[in-house]
Amino acid sequence: MPPRLKTVPDKWIVEQTLADLGDTTPERVEARFAEVRQRFDEQSAIHSADPETWRTFVVAWTGRKSGVLSLITDHWLKPASPELKRAVGQELNKLKAHIEAVLEQKRIEIEAAAERAAQARERIDLSLPGIERATGTRHLIRQTFEELERIFLAIGFSVVQGPEIESPYYNFEALNIPEHHPARDNMDTFYIEGTRGGRLLRTHTSPMQIRTMEKQPPPVRIIVPGKVYRRDNPDATHGYMFHQIEGLAVDTDITFCDFKGTVEYFVREFLGPKAKTRLRPSYFPFTEPSAEVDATCHVCGGSGCRVCKFSGWIELFGAGMVDPAVYGFVKYDAKKLSGFAFGMGVDRLAMMKYGVSELPLLYQNDVRFLRQFP
Ligand code: DAH
């Protein structure tokens, strides 16, 4: 008698021979196998939930030495009487086929479940928020440059750029500022020692007027954005470097009206349609006549306030009709040509328009300041 298996309490079924059980006809044999099969089905449903239990269950039924199928072979088939042998053999084969099919089906299910579980464990949770990196914005100076460029590009100007290290010729002479001319005094200049001809850091963007006219025949319609340098003592409105936009228009038929119209168009575009323009006589060596362009105060609208020092007007930039002497330096025909020029301080315009009180704020890269101009 084989010992009873704890894992399969139904071992009793096969612990006796069929004869002992009284199964002496093929019908009884069939009924007995049906009972075994029903037990198997019940048990497989119960034990399939957990893989470990299932493995023990499979061994208990199909194990070579003491699995139920082996026991049936030893206890039921082998000792069966010759008349019953065929029926027992057939029933045993049917039972084996049934058990194998169920086990195979279950094996597939268990493997698929294990695969799904592994995938669930390894899956990256894409719903987790990522690392947020702050996105920068364009600096206020860059924004102002782009605004100024937009305004002039719209009326046919194009943008050119030039060197920040200049020769005295382009920075002064060709702009009608000869040596010892007092105009050189108020542009405290950085000279670069040891350079041939005494190179300097350009004090304004005006040299690009000369470089452009040297290179191309009229008509000329350009703006020149860029950095300029002066030996100023730093304070709330001065630094050793700042930004300018130069403008130059030269053609055969440009009049003072064109100059004034362009300036007024610019002021309206930059400060709003209500802003008015005023030209005040001034002096620059490379323009004649020269003017300071003023606009009605953008804070009080012209009635007078602290920002405009109660004058109602704000000084914007210098400008004028190109001095004929300048054409002589670039071999332009001064008798046939005329034009106007202007030079704006971009930092000044940005501070004025956006209410920035201290120039250094523009260069300290403090995000609390920069964030205010998204
Ligand atoms: N270059 C001058 C400066 O830096 C500004 C200026 C004034 C430029 C009048 C011009 C102009 O083109 O016409 O102070």
Coordinates of C-alpha atoms in Angstrom, one line a residue, residues 8-278:
V8 CA -3.9 15.1 -2.5
P9 CA -6.4 14.0 0.1
D10 CA -8.2 12.0 -2.6
K11 CA -5.5 9.3 -2.7
W12 CA -8.0 6.9 -1.2
I13 CA -9.5 6.6 -4.6
V14 CA -6.6 4.6 -5.8
E15 CA -5.4 2.9 -2.6
Q16 CA -7.5 -0.1 -3.4
T17 CA -7.9 -2.3 -6.6
L18 CA -10.9 -1.9 -8.7
A19 CA -11.9 -5.4 -7.6
D20 CA -11.7 -4.3 -3.9
L21 CA -13.9 -1.4 -4.8
G22 CA -16.4 -3.7 -6.4
D23 CA -16.0 -2.2 -9.9
T24 CA -16.3 -5.4 -11.9
T25 CA -18.1 -4.2 -15.0
P26 CA -17.0 -1.8 -17.7
E27 CA -19.8 0.6 -16.6
R28 CA -18.5 0.6 -13.1
V29 CA -15.0 1.2 -14.3
E30 CA -16.2 4.2 -16.4
A31 CA -18.1 5.6 -13.4
R32 CA -15.0 5.2 -11.2
F33 CA -12.9 7.1 -13.7
A34 CA -15.5 9.8 -14.0
E35 CA -15.3 10.2 -10.3
V36 CA -11.5 10.6 -10.4
R37 CA -11.8 13.0 -13.2
Q38 CA -14.3 15.1 -11.3
R39 CA -12.0 15.1 -8.3
F40 CA -9.2 16.3 -10.5
D41 CA -11.3 19.1 -12.0
E42 CA -12.4 20.3 -8.5
Q43 CA -8.9 20.1 -7.1
S44 CA -7.2 21.8 -10.1
A45 CA -9.6 24.7 -9.7
I46 CA -8.7 25.1 -6.1
H47 CA -5.0 24.7 -6.3
S48 CA -4.3 26.8 -9.4
A49 CA -4.4 30.2 -7.7
D50 CA -0.8 30.0 -6.3
P51 CA 2.1 28.8 -8.4
E52 CA 3.8 27.0 -5.5
T53 CA 0.6 25.0 -4.6
W54 CA 0.1 24.3 -8.3
R55 CA 3.5 22.7 -8.7
T56 CA 2.9 20.3 -5.8
F57 CA -0.6 19.5 -7.2
V58 CA 0.9 18.7 -10.6
V59 CA 3.5 16.3 -9.0
A60 CA 0.8 14.7 -6.9
W61 CA -1.2 13.8 -10.0
T62 CA 1.5 13.1 -12.6
G63 CA 4.6 12.2 -10.5
R64 CA 6.3 9.1 -11.8
K65 CA 6.6 7.2 -8.5
S66 CA 3.5 8.0 -6.5
G67 CA 1.4 10.4 -8.7
V68 CA -2.2 9.4 -9.0
L69 CA -1.8 8.4 -12.6
S70 CA 1.0 6.0 -11.7
L71 CA -0.9 4.6 -8.8
I72 CA -3.9 4.0 -11.1
T73 CA -1.6 2.2 -13.5
D74 CA -0.2 0.0 -10.8
H75 CA -3.3 -0.6 -8.7
W76 CA -6.1 -0.5 -11.2
L77 CA -4.7 -1.4 -14.7
K78 CA -2.0 -4.0 -14.0
P79 CA -4.1 -6.2 -11.7
A80 CA -7.3 -5.9 -13.8
S81 CA -8.9 -9.1 -14.9
P82 CA -8.5 -9.8 -18.7
E83 CA -12.2 -8.9 -19.4
L84 CA -11.8 -5.4 -17.7
K85 CA -8.3 -4.6 -18.9
R86 CA -9.3 -3.0 -22.2
A87 CA -11.9 -0.8 -20.5
V88 CA -9.5 0.3 -17.8
G89 CA -6.8 1.0 -20.4
Q90 CA -9.2 3.1 -22.4
E91 CA -10.5 5.0 -19.4
L92 CA -6.9 5.6 -18.2
N93 CA -5.8 7.0 -21.5
K94 CA -8.8 9.3 -21.6
L95 CA -8.1 10.5 -18.1
K96 CA -4.4 11.1 -19.0
A97 CA -5.3 13.1 -22.1
H98 CA -7.7 15.1 -20.1
I99 CA -5.2 15.8 -17.3
E100 CA -2.4 16.7 -19.7
A101 CA -4.7 19.1 -21.6
V102 CA -5.8 20.9 -18.4
L103 CA -2.2 21.1 -17.1
E104 CA -0.9 22.4 -20.4
Q105 CA -3.7 25.1 -20.5
K106 CA -2.9 26.0 -16.9
R107 CA 0.9 26.2 -17.6
I108 CA 0.3 28.7 -20.4
E109 CA -2.0 30.8 -18.1
I110 CA 0.6 30.8 -15.3
E111 CA 3.4 31.8 -17.5
A112 CA 1.4 34.6 -19.0
A113 CA 0.5 35.9 -15.6
A114 CA 4.1 35.7 -14.5
E115 CA 5.1 37.7 -17.5
R116 CA 2.5 40.3 -16.9
A117 CA 3.6 40.6 -13.3
A118 CA 7.2 41.1 -14.3
Q119 CA 6.3 43.7 -16.8
A120 CA 4.2 45.5 -14.2
R121 CA 7.2 45.5 -11.8
E122 CA 9.7 46.8 -14.4
R123 CA 7.4 49.4 -16.0
I124 CA 8.6 53.0 -15.7
D125 CA 5.8 55.1 -14.3
L126 CA 5.5 57.7 -17.0
S127 CA 2.8 59.6 -15.0
L128 CA 5.5 60.8 -12.6
P129 CA 6.2 64.5 -13.2
G130 CA 9.6 65.2 -14.7
I131 CA 12.2 67.6 -13.6
E132 CA 11.1 71.1 -14.5
R133 CA 13.8 73.3 -15.9
A134 CA 13.2 77.0 -15.9
T135 CA 13.1 78.4 -19.4
G136 CA 14.8 81.7 -19.9
T137 CA 13.5 84.7 -21.8
R138 CA 15.2 87.2 -24.0
H139 CA 16.9 90.0 -22.1
L140 CA 15.2 93.4 -22.0
I141 CA 18.0 94.8 -24.1
R142 CA 17.6 92.1 -26.7
Q143 CA 13.8 92.6 -26.7
T144 CA 14.3 96.4 -27.2
F145 CA 16.8 95.8 -30.1
E146 CA 14.2 93.5 -31.7
E147 CA 11.5 96.1 -31.2
L148 CA 13.6 98.8 -32.8
E149 CA 14.6 96.6 -35.7
R150 CA 11.0 95.6 -36.3
I151 CA 10.1 99.3 -36.6
F152 CA 12.8 100.2 -39.1
L153 CA 12.7 96.9 -41.1
A154 CA 9.0 97.7 -41.7
I155 CA 9.9 100.9 -43.7
G156 CA 12.7 99.4 -45.8
F157 CA 15.8 99.6 -43.6
S158 CA 18.1 96.6 -43.4
V159 CA 20.4 95.6 -40.5
V160 CA 24.2 95.7 -40.7
Q161 CA 26.8 95.1 -37.9
G162 CA 30.4 96.1 -37.6
P163 CA 33.5 95.7 -35.5
E164 CA 33.7 96.8 -31.9
I165 CA 37.5 97.4 -32.2
E166 CA 37.9 100.4 -34.6
S167 CA 40.5 102.7 -36.0
P168 CA 40.5 106.4 -35.1
Y169 CA 39.8 107.0 -38.8
Y170 CA 36.4 105.4 -38.8
N171 CA 35.5 106.3 -35.2
F172 CA 36.5 110.0 -35.7
E173 CA 38.2 111.4 -38.8
A174 CA 35.8 110.1 -41.5
L175 CA 32.9 111.3 -39.3
N176 CA 34.3 114.8 -39.6
I177 CA 35.9 114.8 -36.2
P178 CA 39.5 115.7 -36.8
E179 CA 42.2 115.3 -34.1
H180 CA 42.1 117.9 -31.4
H181 CA 38.5 118.6 -32.3
P182 CA 36.6 119.3 -29.0
A183 CA 34.1 116.6 -29.9
R184 CA 36.6 113.9 -29.1
D185 CA 36.8 115.2 -25.5
N186 CA 33.3 114.2 -24.5
M187 CA 33.7 110.7 -25.8
D188 CA 36.3 109.4 -23.4
T189 CA 37.8 106.7 -25.4
F190 CA 39.4 103.3 -24.5
Y191 CA 42.6 103.0 -26.6
I192 CA 44.2 99.6 -27.1
E193 CA 47.9 99.9 -26.3
G194 CA 50.4 98.6 -28.7
T195 CA 48.1 98.4 -31.7
R196 CA 49.2 99.8 -35.0
G197 CA 47.6 103.1 -35.6
G198 CA 46.2 103.1 -32.1
R199 CA 43.1 100.9 -32.2
L200 CA 40.3 101.8 -29.9
L201 CA 36.9 100.5 -28.7
R202 CA 34.3 102.3 -30.8
T203 CA 32.6 105.0 -28.8
H204 CA 29.5 104.9 -31.0
T205 CA 28.0 102.9 -33.9
S206 CA 28.5 105.8 -36.3
P207 CA 31.7 104.3 -37.9
M208 CA 29.4 101.9 -39.7
Q209 CA 27.9 104.8 -41.6
I210 CA 31.4 105.2 -43.2
R211 CA 32.1 101.5 -43.7
T212 CA 28.7 101.0 -45.3
M213 CA 29.0 103.9 -47.7
E214 CA 32.6 102.9 -48.6
K215 CA 31.3 99.5 -49.6
Q216 CA 28.1 100.2 -51.5
P217 CA 26.8 102.9 -53.8
P218 CA 23.6 104.8 -52.8
P219 CA 20.8 104.4 -52.0
V220 CA 21.6 103.4 -48.4
R221 CA 19.0 102.6 -45.8
I222 CA 20.6 100.8 -42.8
I223 CA 20.4 100.5 -39.1
V224 CA 23.3 99.3 -37.0
P225 CA 22.7 97.6 -33.6
G226 CA 25.7 97.0 -31.4
K227 CA 27.8 97.6 -28.3
V228 CA 29.8 100.8 -27.8
Y229 CA 32.4 101.7 -25.1
R230 CA 33.3 104.8 -23.2
R231 CA 35.5 105.6 -20.2
D232 CA 32.7 106.8 -18.1
N233 CA 32.6 106.5 -14.3
P234 CA 29.8 104.0 -13.6
D235 CA 26.7 105.3 -12.0
A236 CA 22.9 104.9 -12.2
T237 CA 22.9 105.9 -15.8
H238 CA 26.4 105.3 -17.0
G239 CA 28.6 102.3 -17.6
Y240 CA 31.8 101.5 -19.6
M241 CA 29.7 99.7 -22.2
F242 CA 26.2 100.4 -23.6
H243 CA 24.1 99.7 -26.7
Q244 CA 23.3 101.9 -29.6
I245 CA 21.3 101.7 -32.8
E246 CA 22.6 103.8 -35.6
G247 CA 20.5 104.8 -38.6
L248 CA 21.5 106.1 -42.0
A249 CA 19.4 106.9 -45.1
V250 CA 21.1 108.4 -48.2
D251 CA 19.6 108.8 -51.6
T252 CA 19.2 111.5 -54.4
D253 CA 16.0 112.9 -53.1
I254 CA 15.9 112.7 -49.3
T255 CA 14.7 115.9 -47.7
F256 CA 14.3 117.2 -44.1
C257 CA 10.6 116.3 -44.4
D258 CA 11.6 112.6 -44.9
F259 CA 13.8 112.9 -41.9
K260 CA 11.1 114.4 -39.7
G261 CA 8.4 112.0 -41.0
T262 CA 10.7 109.0 -40.3
V263 CA 11.4 110.2 -36.8
E264 CA 7.8 110.9 -36.0
Y265 CA 6.8 107.4 -37.3
F266 CA 9.4 105.9 -35.1
V267 CA 8.2 107.8 -32.0
R268 CA 4.6 106.7 -32.5
E269 CA 5.6 103.1 -33.1
F270 CA 7.9 103.0 -30.1
L271 CA 5.9 105.0 -27.6
G272 CA 2.3 104.8 -28.9
P273 CA 0.1 106.7 -31.3
K274 CA -0.5 109.6 -28.9
A275 CA 3.2 110.5 -28.5
K276 CA 4.3 113.8 -30.1
T277 CA 7.8 114.6 -31.4
R278 CA 9.9 117.7 -31.1

